[in-house]
Amino acid sequence: MSSNFSVQSPPSRNSTAIAAAAAKKSSAVRAVQLQNNEKTAKYYAAAMAGLIIVFTLFHWSRFLYSRYATRGLRKSKFMKAQVSLARLFRHFLNREVPGFTSLGHALLVAIYLAINIILTVTNNDFHIISVGKRLGWMAILNVCFITFLALKNTPLAFLTAYSYESLNPLHQIGGYTTIICAFLHVTLQCVYFHQENKLSILREEAQFYGMTAVTAFFVVLVTAIAVRKLRYELFYIIHITMYMLIIVMIALHRPEFATKTIIITIVAGSMWGLDRILRGSRILYNSINNHATLHPLPNGGTRIVLRRSPSRTVPGTHCFLWIPKIRLIETHPFTIVSATPTSLDLVIAAYDGFTNDLHQYAVKNSGVSLRASIDGPYGALPNFAKVADKVILIAGGSGASFTFGVALDIIKKVSDSSNLSIDFIWTVREQ
C-alpha cells in the first residue's frame, strides 16, 4: 500500500530577488517621474515669468520715453526709427482676429497653449500613468496661474498697466485649459488602474478628494457656459465657492510636502486669501463715515454720490460698490464718473439683479442716504493730457459713464497752453 504526499517547496531565492528588483525599479521610475514633474513646474514658472517680463519691459520703455525723453532724443534718427518700428508692430498686433480681441491676444493665447503642450510632452516616457500624472501637475500649475490673473490687487497693474479686467480673457482660456488637464488626468489614471486591475485604489480617501475637485471643475465649466451670461451674480457665487472647494480638495488629494504639489496649492490659496483680506480691509476702511445718496434718473438710471473718495481715485477707473441695504454680502463693479476729495459719483444703468433693485429703491426713496463703501479704484488709464495731441472717445449707451469720466479727467489735467483736442462720439438707441 503506497501513499503520495505533495510537499510545497518554499519560495525560491531567485523569485524573491526578482520581486525585490522589480519593486526597486518601480520606485526608481516613480522617483524619476517626480523629478521630471518638479522640473516641469520650474519651467512653467520660468515661462510665465518670461512673458510678464516682456510685457513689463514694453510698458516701461514706452512710459519712460513718453515721460522723460528730451526733444533732441525724440528727433534723433535712431529713436525715430525705433518709434516707427514699435508703432508698426502695435498696428500689426491690433488687427482683428475672429474669436479674439486682436491678433496680439490670439498670439498670446497661442503661446500660452504651446507652453502647456510642450511642458506636457517634455521629459515624459509617454506611459499612460506618466502622462496622467504630468497632466495633474499641469492642472495644479494652471490653477495657480489663473488665480494670479484673477487677483484684483494684481502686481501686473503696476508692472504692465494691465489690470485684472484686461487679463480676464486669458484667465478664461487658462480656466478651460485647467479643466481639460484635470479631466484628462482623471481619465488616464482610471484607465491605468483598470489595466492593472487596481480599481480598488479609487476607493482610497486621497482619490475621493481628487474626484471631488474634478467634480467642482465640472460645475465651473457648466456654469461658465450656461449661467454666466444669464445670471452673472449666481455664476459668481458658484464660481467662488467651487474655487475654494477645489483648492481644499487638491491640498487633501496631495498633502505630502515631499511631492511639492502641496506647495503650489498653498501659493495659489495664499494669493487668493491675501487678495480677499486686502479687499475686505479696504471696504471696512472706506465705510467709516461714508454714505451713498441715491438719485433716480430717467430711463432706468441711478446716480450715486458717495461722501468719501479714496485719494487715488481717477474718473474712468472703476470700483466695487457695497451697499448692505441692497445686498449685504455682495459688491458690484461700476465706473467712476467723477471724483473729488469729498465725493465720488457713479451713474448706474438698471438691468436686473442688483442694479434693478438699486434703481427701484432709489425711485421709492429719492435722495435717501444709505451706508455704503467701495473697494478700489481699479483699472489703468494712460495720462492722455501728457502723451496725446488728439483724443477720440467713442461710447455706446450707458458706456458713456466710462468715457465721460475719462473726458473729465483729461480736461482737469490738461494745461492752459496745451493744444490737445477731444472728440466725443456717443451713440444711443433711438426710442
Coordinates of C-alpha atoms in Angstrom, one line a residue:
M1 CA 0.0 0.0 0.0
S2 CA 1.5 3.2 -1.0
S3 CA 0.7 6.9 -0.4
N4 CA 1.6 10.0 -2.4
F5 CA 2.4 13.1 -0.5
S6 CA 2.7 16.6 -2.1
V7 CA 5.2 18.7 -0.5
Q8 CA 5.0 22.5 -1.0
S9 CA 8.5 23.8 -1.6
P10 CA 9.5 27.2 -0.1
P11 CA 9.7 30.2 -2.4
S12 CA 13.0 30.3 -4.3
R13 CA 15.5 32.9 -3.6
N14 CA 15.5 33.7 -7.3
S15 CA 11.8 34.7 -7.3
T16 CA 12.3 36.8 -4.2
A17 CA 15.2 38.6 -5.8
I18 CA 13.2 39.2 -8.9
A19 CA 10.3 40.7 -7.0
A20 CA 12.7 42.9 -5.0
A21 CA 14.4 44.1 -8.2
A22 CA 11.0 44.9 -9.8
A23 CA 9.9 46.9 -6.7
K24 CA 13.2 48.8 -6.7
K25 CA 12.9 49.5 -10.4
S26 CA 9.3 50.8 -10.0
S27 CA 10.4 53.0 -7.1
A28 CA 13.2 54.4 -9.2
V29 CA 10.8 55.1 -12.1
R30 CA 8.5 56.9 -9.8
A31 CA 11.4 59.0 -8.4
V32 CA 12.4 60.0 -12.0
Q33 CA 8.8 60.9 -12.8
L34 CA 8.6 63.1 -9.7
Q35 CA 11.9 64.7 -10.5
N36 CA 10.8 65.4 -14.1
N37 CA 7.4 66.8 -12.9
E38 CA 9.2 69.1 -10.4
K39 CA 11.4 70.4 -13.3
T40 CA 8.2 71.0 -15.3
A41 CA 6.9 73.2 -12.5
K42 CA 10.1 75.2 -12.6
Y43 CA 10.0 75.5 -16.4
Y44 CA 6.3 76.6 -16.2
A45 CA 7.1 79.3 -13.7
A46 CA 10.1 80.5 -15.7
A47 CA 8.0 80.6 -18.9
M48 CA 5.2 82.7 -17.3
A49 CA 7.7 85.0 -15.6
G50 CA 9.3 85.5 -19.0
L51 CA 6.1 86.6 -20.6
I52 CA 5.5 89.0 -17.7
I53 CA 9.0 90.4 -18.1
V54 CA 8.4 91.0 -21.9
F55 CA 5.2 93.0 -21.2
T56 CA 6.8 94.8 -18.3
L57 CA 9.8 96.0 -20.5
F58 CA 7.5 97.0 -23.3
H59 CA 5.3 99.1 -21.0
W60 CA 8.0 100.8 -19.0
S61 CA 10.1 101.6 -22.1
R62 CA 7.1 103.4 -23.6
F63 CA 6.3 105.1 -20.3
L64 CA 9.8 106.3 -19.7
Y65 CA 10.2 107.5 -23.3
S66 CA 6.9 109.5 -23.2
R67 CA 7.7 111.0 -19.8
Y68 CA 11.4 111.7 -19.9
A69 CA 12.7 111.7 -23.4
T70 CA 14.3 115.0 -24.4
R71 CA 13.4 116.9 -27.6
G72 CA 16.8 116.1 -29.0
L73 CA 16.4 112.4 -28.3
R74 CA 13.0 112.3 -29.9
K75 CA 14.3 113.9 -33.1
S76 CA 17.3 111.6 -33.4
K77 CA 17.1 109.3 -36.4
F78 CA 17.8 106.2 -34.2
M79 CA 14.8 106.9 -31.9
K80 CA 12.5 107.9 -34.8
A81 CA 13.3 104.5 -36.4
Q82 CA 12.6 102.7 -33.1
V83 CA 9.3 104.5 -32.5
S84 CA 8.2 103.9 -36.1
L85 CA 9.0 100.2 -35.7
A86 CA 7.2 100.0 -32.4
R87 CA 4.1 101.7 -33.9
L88 CA 4.1 99.4 -36.9
F89 CA 4.4 96.4 -34.6
R90 CA 1.5 97.6 -32.4
H91 CA -0.6 98.3 -35.5
F92 CA 0.0 94.7 -36.7
L93 CA -0.9 93.2 -33.3
N94 CA -4.1 95.3 -33.1
R95 CA -5.6 93.7 -36.2
E96 CA -8.9 91.9 -35.7
V97 CA -9.0 88.1 -35.5
P98 CA -12.3 86.2 -35.3
G99 CA -12.9 84.9 -31.8
F100 CA -10.2 87.2 -30.2
T101 CA -10.0 90.8 -29.3
S102 CA -6.9 91.3 -31.5
L103 CA -4.1 89.4 -33.3
G104 CA -1.9 90.2 -30.3
H105 CA -4.4 88.5 -28.0
A106 CA -4.5 85.4 -30.3
L107 CA -0.7 85.2 -30.3
L108 CA -0.6 85.4 -26.5
V109 CA -3.2 82.6 -26.2
A110 CA -1.2 80.5 -28.8
I111 CA 2.0 81.0 -26.8
Y112 CA 0.3 80.1 -23.6
L113 CA -1.2 76.9 -25.1
A114 CA 2.1 76.0 -26.7
I115 CA 3.8 76.3 -23.3
N116 CA 1.3 73.9 -21.8
I117 CA 1.6 71.4 -24.6
I118 CA 5.4 71.4 -24.7
L119 CA 5.7 71.0 -21.0
T120 CA 3.2 68.2 -21.0
V121 CA 5.2 66.1 -23.5
T122 CA 8.8 67.1 -22.5
N123 CA 10.7 64.7 -20.2
N124 CA 7.9 62.2 -20.4
D125 CA 8.2 58.5 -21.2
F126 CA 4.6 58.6 -22.6
H127 CA 3.5 55.7 -20.5
I128 CA -0.2 56.2 -19.6
I129 CA 0.4 56.7 -15.9
S130 CA 3.3 59.2 -16.6
V131 CA 1.2 61.3 -19.0
G132 CA -1.7 61.2 -16.5
K133 CA 0.4 62.4 -13.6
R134 CA 2.0 65.1 -15.8
L135 CA -1.5 66.4 -16.7
G136 CA -2.3 66.5 -13.0
W137 CA 0.7 68.7 -12.4
M138 CA -0.2 70.9 -15.3
A139 CA -3.7 71.3 -13.9
I140 CA -2.4 72.4 -10.5
L141 CA 0.1 74.8 -12.1
N142 CA -2.6 76.4 -14.2
V143 CA -4.8 76.8 -11.1
C144 CA -2.0 78.8 -9.6
F145 CA -1.6 80.9 -12.7
I146 CA -5.3 81.7 -13.3
T147 CA -5.5 82.6 -9.6
F148 CA -2.8 85.1 -10.2
L149 CA -4.6 86.5 -13.2
A150 CA -7.8 86.9 -11.2
L151 CA -6.3 89.0 -8.4
K152 CA -8.0 92.4 -8.1
N153 CA -4.8 93.7 -6.4
T154 CA -2.5 92.3 -9.1
P155 CA 1.1 93.5 -9.4
L156 CA 0.6 93.3 -13.1
A157 CA -1.3 96.6 -13.0
F158 CA 1.9 98.3 -12.0
L159 CA 4.3 96.2 -14.0
T160 CA 2.4 96.1 -17.3
A161 CA -0.5 98.5 -16.9
Y162 CA -2.9 95.6 -17.4
S163 CA -5.4 95.3 -14.5
Y164 CA -7.5 92.3 -13.8
E165 CA -10.4 93.1 -16.2
S166 CA -7.9 93.3 -19.1
L167 CA -6.5 89.9 -18.1
N168 CA -9.9 88.2 -17.8
P169 CA -9.9 86.8 -21.4
L170 CA -6.6 85.0 -20.7
H171 CA -8.0 83.9 -17.3
Q172 CA -10.9 82.3 -19.1
I173 CA -8.6 80.5 -21.6
G174 CA -6.5 79.3 -18.6
G175 CA -9.6 78.1 -16.9
Y176 CA -10.6 75.9 -19.8
T177 CA -7.1 74.6 -20.1
T178 CA -7.0 73.7 -16.4
I179 CA -10.3 71.8 -16.7
I180 CA -9.1 69.9 -19.8
C181 CA -5.9 68.9 -18.0
A182 CA -7.9 67.8 -14.9
F183 CA -10.3 65.7 -16.9
L184 CA -7.5 64.0 -18.9
H185 CA -5.6 63.4 -15.6
V186 CA -8.6 61.6 -14.1
T187 CA -9.4 59.7 -17.3
L188 CA -5.8 58.4 -17.8
Q189 CA -5.5 57.4 -14.1
C190 CA -8.7 55.4 -14.3
V191 CA -7.7 53.7 -17.5
Y192 CA -4.3 52.7 -15.9
F193 CA -5.9 51.4 -12.7
H194 CA -8.3 49.3 -14.9
Q195 CA -5.5 47.9 -17.0
E196 CA -3.5 46.9 -13.9
N197 CA -6.6 45.6 -12.0
K198 CA -6.2 48.3 -9.3
L199 CA -9.6 49.9 -9.5
S200 CA -9.8 49.5 -5.7
I201 CA -7.3 52.4 -5.4
L202 CA -10.2 54.7 -6.5
R203 CA -11.8 54.0 -3.1
E204 CA -8.9 55.5 -1.2
E205 CA -9.5 58.7 0.7
A206 CA -7.0 60.7 -1.4
Q207 CA -8.7 59.6 -4.6
F208 CA -12.0 60.7 -3.3
Y209 CA -10.7 64.2 -2.7
G210 CA -9.3 64.3 -6.2
M211 CA -12.6 63.2 -7.7
T212 CA -14.4 65.9 -5.7
A213 CA -12.0 68.5 -7.1
V214 CA -12.7 67.3 -10.7
T215 CA -16.5 67.4 -10.0
A216 CA -16.1 71.1 -8.8
F217 CA -14.2 71.8 -12.1
F218 CA -17.2 70.3 -14.0
V219 CA -19.6 72.6 -12.1
V220 CA -17.4 75.6 -13.0
L221 CA -17.4 74.5 -16.7
V222 CA -21.2 74.1 -16.8
T223 CA -22.0 77.4 -15.1
A224 CA -19.4 79.3 -17.2
I225 CA -21.1 78.1 -20.4
A226 CA -24.8 78.1 -19.3
V227 CA -25.2 80.5 -16.4
R228 CA -22.6 83.3 -16.8
K229 CA -24.3 85.4 -19.3
L230 CA -27.8 84.8 -18.0
R231 CA -27.3 85.2 -14.2
Y232 CA -23.9 86.6 -13.5
E233 CA -24.5 87.0 -9.8
L234 CA -25.4 83.3 -9.4
F235 CA -22.4 82.3 -11.6
Y236 CA -20.0 84.4 -9.5
I237 CA -21.2 82.9 -6.2
I238 CA -20.9 79.4 -7.6
H239 CA -17.5 80.2 -9.2
I240 CA -16.0 81.4 -5.9
T241 CA -17.5 78.5 -3.9
M242 CA -16.2 75.9 -6.3
Y243 CA -12.7 77.6 -6.4
M244 CA -12.4 77.3 -2.6
L245 CA -13.6 73.7 -2.7
I246 CA -11.0 73.0 -5.5
I247 CA -8.1 74.4 -3.5
V248 CA -9.0 72.5 -0.4
M249 CA -9.6 69.2 -2.3
I250 CA -6.4 69.4 -4.2
A251 CA -4.5 70.1 -1.0
L252 CA -6.1 67.0 0.6
H253 CA -5.6 64.9 -2.6
R254 CA -1.8 65.5 -2.5
P255 CA -0.9 66.7 1.0
E256 CA 2.7 65.5 1.1
F257 CA 5.4 68.1 1.1
A258 CA 7.7 65.6 -0.4
T259 CA 5.8 65.7 -3.7
K260 CA 5.9 69.6 -3.8
T261 CA 2.4 69.8 -5.3
I262 CA 1.1 71.0 -1.9
I263 CA 3.4 74.0 -2.1
I264 CA 1.8 75.1 -5.4
T265 CA -1.6 74.7 -3.9
I266 CA -0.6 76.7 -0.8
V267 CA 0.8 79.5 -3.0
A268 CA -2.5 79.7 -5.0
G269 CA -4.7 79.7 -1.9
S270 CA -2.5 82.2 -0.2
M271 CA -2.6 84.7 -3.1
W272 CA -6.4 84.5 -3.3
G273 CA -6.8 84.7 0.5
L274 CA -4.4 87.7 0.8
D275 CA -6.3 89.5 -2.1
R276 CA -9.6 88.9 -0.3
I277 CA -8.2 90.3 3.0
L278 CA -6.9 93.4 1.3
R279 CA -10.2 94.0 -0.4
G280 CA -12.2 93.4 2.8
S281 CA -9.9 95.7 4.8
R282 CA -10.3 98.4 2.1
I283 CA -14.1 98.2 2.3
L284 CA -14.1 98.4 6.1
Y285 CA -11.8 101.5 6.0
N286 CA -13.8 103.2 3.3
S287 CA -17.0 102.6 5.2
I288 CA -16.0 104.9 8.0
N289 CA -18.3 107.9 8.0
N290 CA -19.3 107.0 4.4
H291 CA -22.8 107.1 3.0
A292 CA -24.3 107.0 -0.5
T293 CA -27.0 109.3 -1.7
L294 CA -29.3 107.8 -4.3
H295 CA -30.9 109.9 -7.1
P296 CA -33.2 108.1 -9.7
L297 CA -32.6 109.2 -13.3
P298 CA -34.8 108.9 -16.3
N299 CA -34.9 105.7 -18.4
G300 CA -33.8 103.4 -15.5
G301 CA -30.6 105.2 -14.4
T302 CA -29.4 105.8 -10.8
R303 CA -26.9 108.4 -9.7
I304 CA -25.0 107.6 -6.6
V305 CA -22.9 110.2 -4.7
L306 CA -20.6 108.8 -2.0
R307 CA -19.4 111.1 0.8
R308 CA -15.8 109.8 0.7
S309 CA -13.4 109.2 -2.1
P310 CA -10.1 107.4 -2.0
S311 CA -7.1 109.6 -2.7
R312 CA -6.0 107.6 -5.8
T313 CA -9.5 107.8 -7.5
V314 CA -9.4 108.7 -11.2
P315 CA -12.5 109.2 -13.3
G316 CA -12.8 106.4 -15.9
T317 CA -11.5 103.7 -13.5
H318 CA -13.9 101.6 -11.5
C319 CA -14.7 100.5 -8.0
F320 CA -16.7 97.7 -6.3
L321 CA -19.7 99.3 -4.6
W322 CA -21.1 97.8 -1.3
I323 CA -24.5 98.9 -0.1
P324 CA -25.6 96.5 2.6
K325 CA -29.2 97.7 2.5
I326 CA -29.5 96.4 -1.1
R327 CA -27.0 93.4 -1.0
L328 CA -25.5 92.5 2.4
I329 CA -22.7 90.3 1.2
E330 CA -22.2 91.4 -2.4
T331 CA -20.1 94.1 -4.1
H332 CA -20.5 95.1 -7.7
P333 CA -18.2 97.0 -10.1
F334 CA -19.1 100.4 -11.6
T335 CA -17.3 103.1 -13.5
I336 CA -16.3 106.2 -11.6
V337 CA -17.8 109.3 -13.4
S338 CA -16.2 112.0 -11.3
A339 CA -14.3 112.2 -8.0
T340 CA -13.2 114.9 -5.6
P341 CA -11.6 114.6 -2.1
T342 CA -15.1 114.8 -0.6
S343 CA -17.3 113.0 -3.1
L344 CA -17.4 110.2 -5.7
D345 CA -20.1 110.0 -8.4
L346 CA -21.4 106.8 -10.1
V347 CA -24.1 106.6 -12.8
I348 CA -25.6 103.1 -13.0
A349 CA -28.0 101.7 -15.6
A350 CA -30.6 99.4 -14.3
Y351 CA -30.7 95.9 -15.9
D352 CA -31.5 93.1 -13.5
G353 CA -30.5 91.8 -10.1
F354 CA -28.6 94.4 -8.0
T355 CA -28.9 97.3 -10.5
N356 CA -32.6 96.9 -10.8
D357 CA -33.2 96.6 -7.1
L358 CA -31.0 99.7 -6.5
H359 CA -33.0 101.7 -9.0
Q360 CA -36.3 100.6 -7.6
Y361 CA -35.2 101.6 -4.1
A362 CA -34.0 105.0 -5.4
V363 CA -37.3 105.6 -7.1
K364 CA -39.2 104.9 -3.9
N365 CA -36.8 106.8 -1.7
S366 CA -35.3 109.6 -3.8
G367 CA -32.4 111.4 -2.1
V368 CA -32.1 108.7 0.6
S369 CA -28.7 108.3 2.2
L370 CA -27.5 104.7 2.9
R371 CA -24.5 103.2 4.5
A372 CA -22.0 102.4 1.8
S373 CA -18.4 101.7 0.9
I374 CA -16.2 100.9 -2.0
D375 CA -13.3 98.7 -2.9
G376 CA -10.9 100.3 -5.4
P377 CA -10.3 102.1 -7.6
Y378 CA -9.2 99.5 -10.2
G379 CA -8.1 99.9 -13.8
A380 CA -5.2 101.6 -15.5
L381 CA -5.6 104.6 -17.8
P382 CA -2.8 106.5 -19.6
N383 CA -2.4 110.2 -18.9
F384 CA -3.7 111.4 -22.2
A385 CA -3.1 115.0 -21.3
K386 CA 0.7 114.3 -21.5
V387 CA 1.0 111.6 -24.2
A388 CA -1.5 112.7 -26.8
D389 CA -2.3 115.6 -29.1
K390 CA -5.8 114.4 -30.0
V391 CA -8.1 112.0 -28.2
I392 CA -11.2 110.4 -29.7
L393 CA -13.7 108.9 -27.3
I394 CA -16.5 106.6 -28.6
A395 CA -19.3 105.4 -26.3
G396 CA -22.5 103.5 -26.8
G397 CA -25.5 103.8 -24.5
S398 CA -24.6 103.5 -20.8
G399 CA -20.9 103.0 -21.7
A400 CA -20.7 106.8 -21.8
S401 CA -20.3 106.7 -18.0
F402 CA -16.8 105.5 -18.6
T403 CA -15.9 107.9 -21.4
F404 CA -17.4 110.9 -19.7
G405 CA -15.2 110.1 -16.7
V406 CA -12.1 109.9 -19.0
A407 CA -13.0 113.1 -20.7
L408 CA -13.5 115.0 -17.4
D409 CA -10.2 113.7 -16.1
I410 CA -8.3 114.8 -19.3
I411 CA -9.9 118.3 -19.0
K412 CA -8.8 118.5 -15.4
K413 CA -5.2 117.6 -16.1
V414 CA -4.6 119.4 -19.4
S415 CA -2.6 122.6 -19.1
D416 CA -3.7 126.0 -20.4
S417 CA -1.0 126.0 -23.0
S418 CA -1.9 122.6 -24.4
N419 CA -3.2 122.1 -27.9
L420 CA -4.9 118.9 -27.0
S421 CA -8.3 118.3 -28.7
I422 CA -11.0 115.9 -27.6
D423 CA -13.7 114.4 -29.9
F424 CA -16.5 112.7 -28.0
I425 CA -18.8 110.4 -30.1
W426 CA -21.8 109.0 -28.2
T427 CA -24.3 106.7 -29.9
V428 CA -27.6 105.9 -28.2
R429 CA -30.6 103.8 -29.3
E430 CA -33.5 105.8 -30.7
Q431 CA -36.6 105.2 -28.6

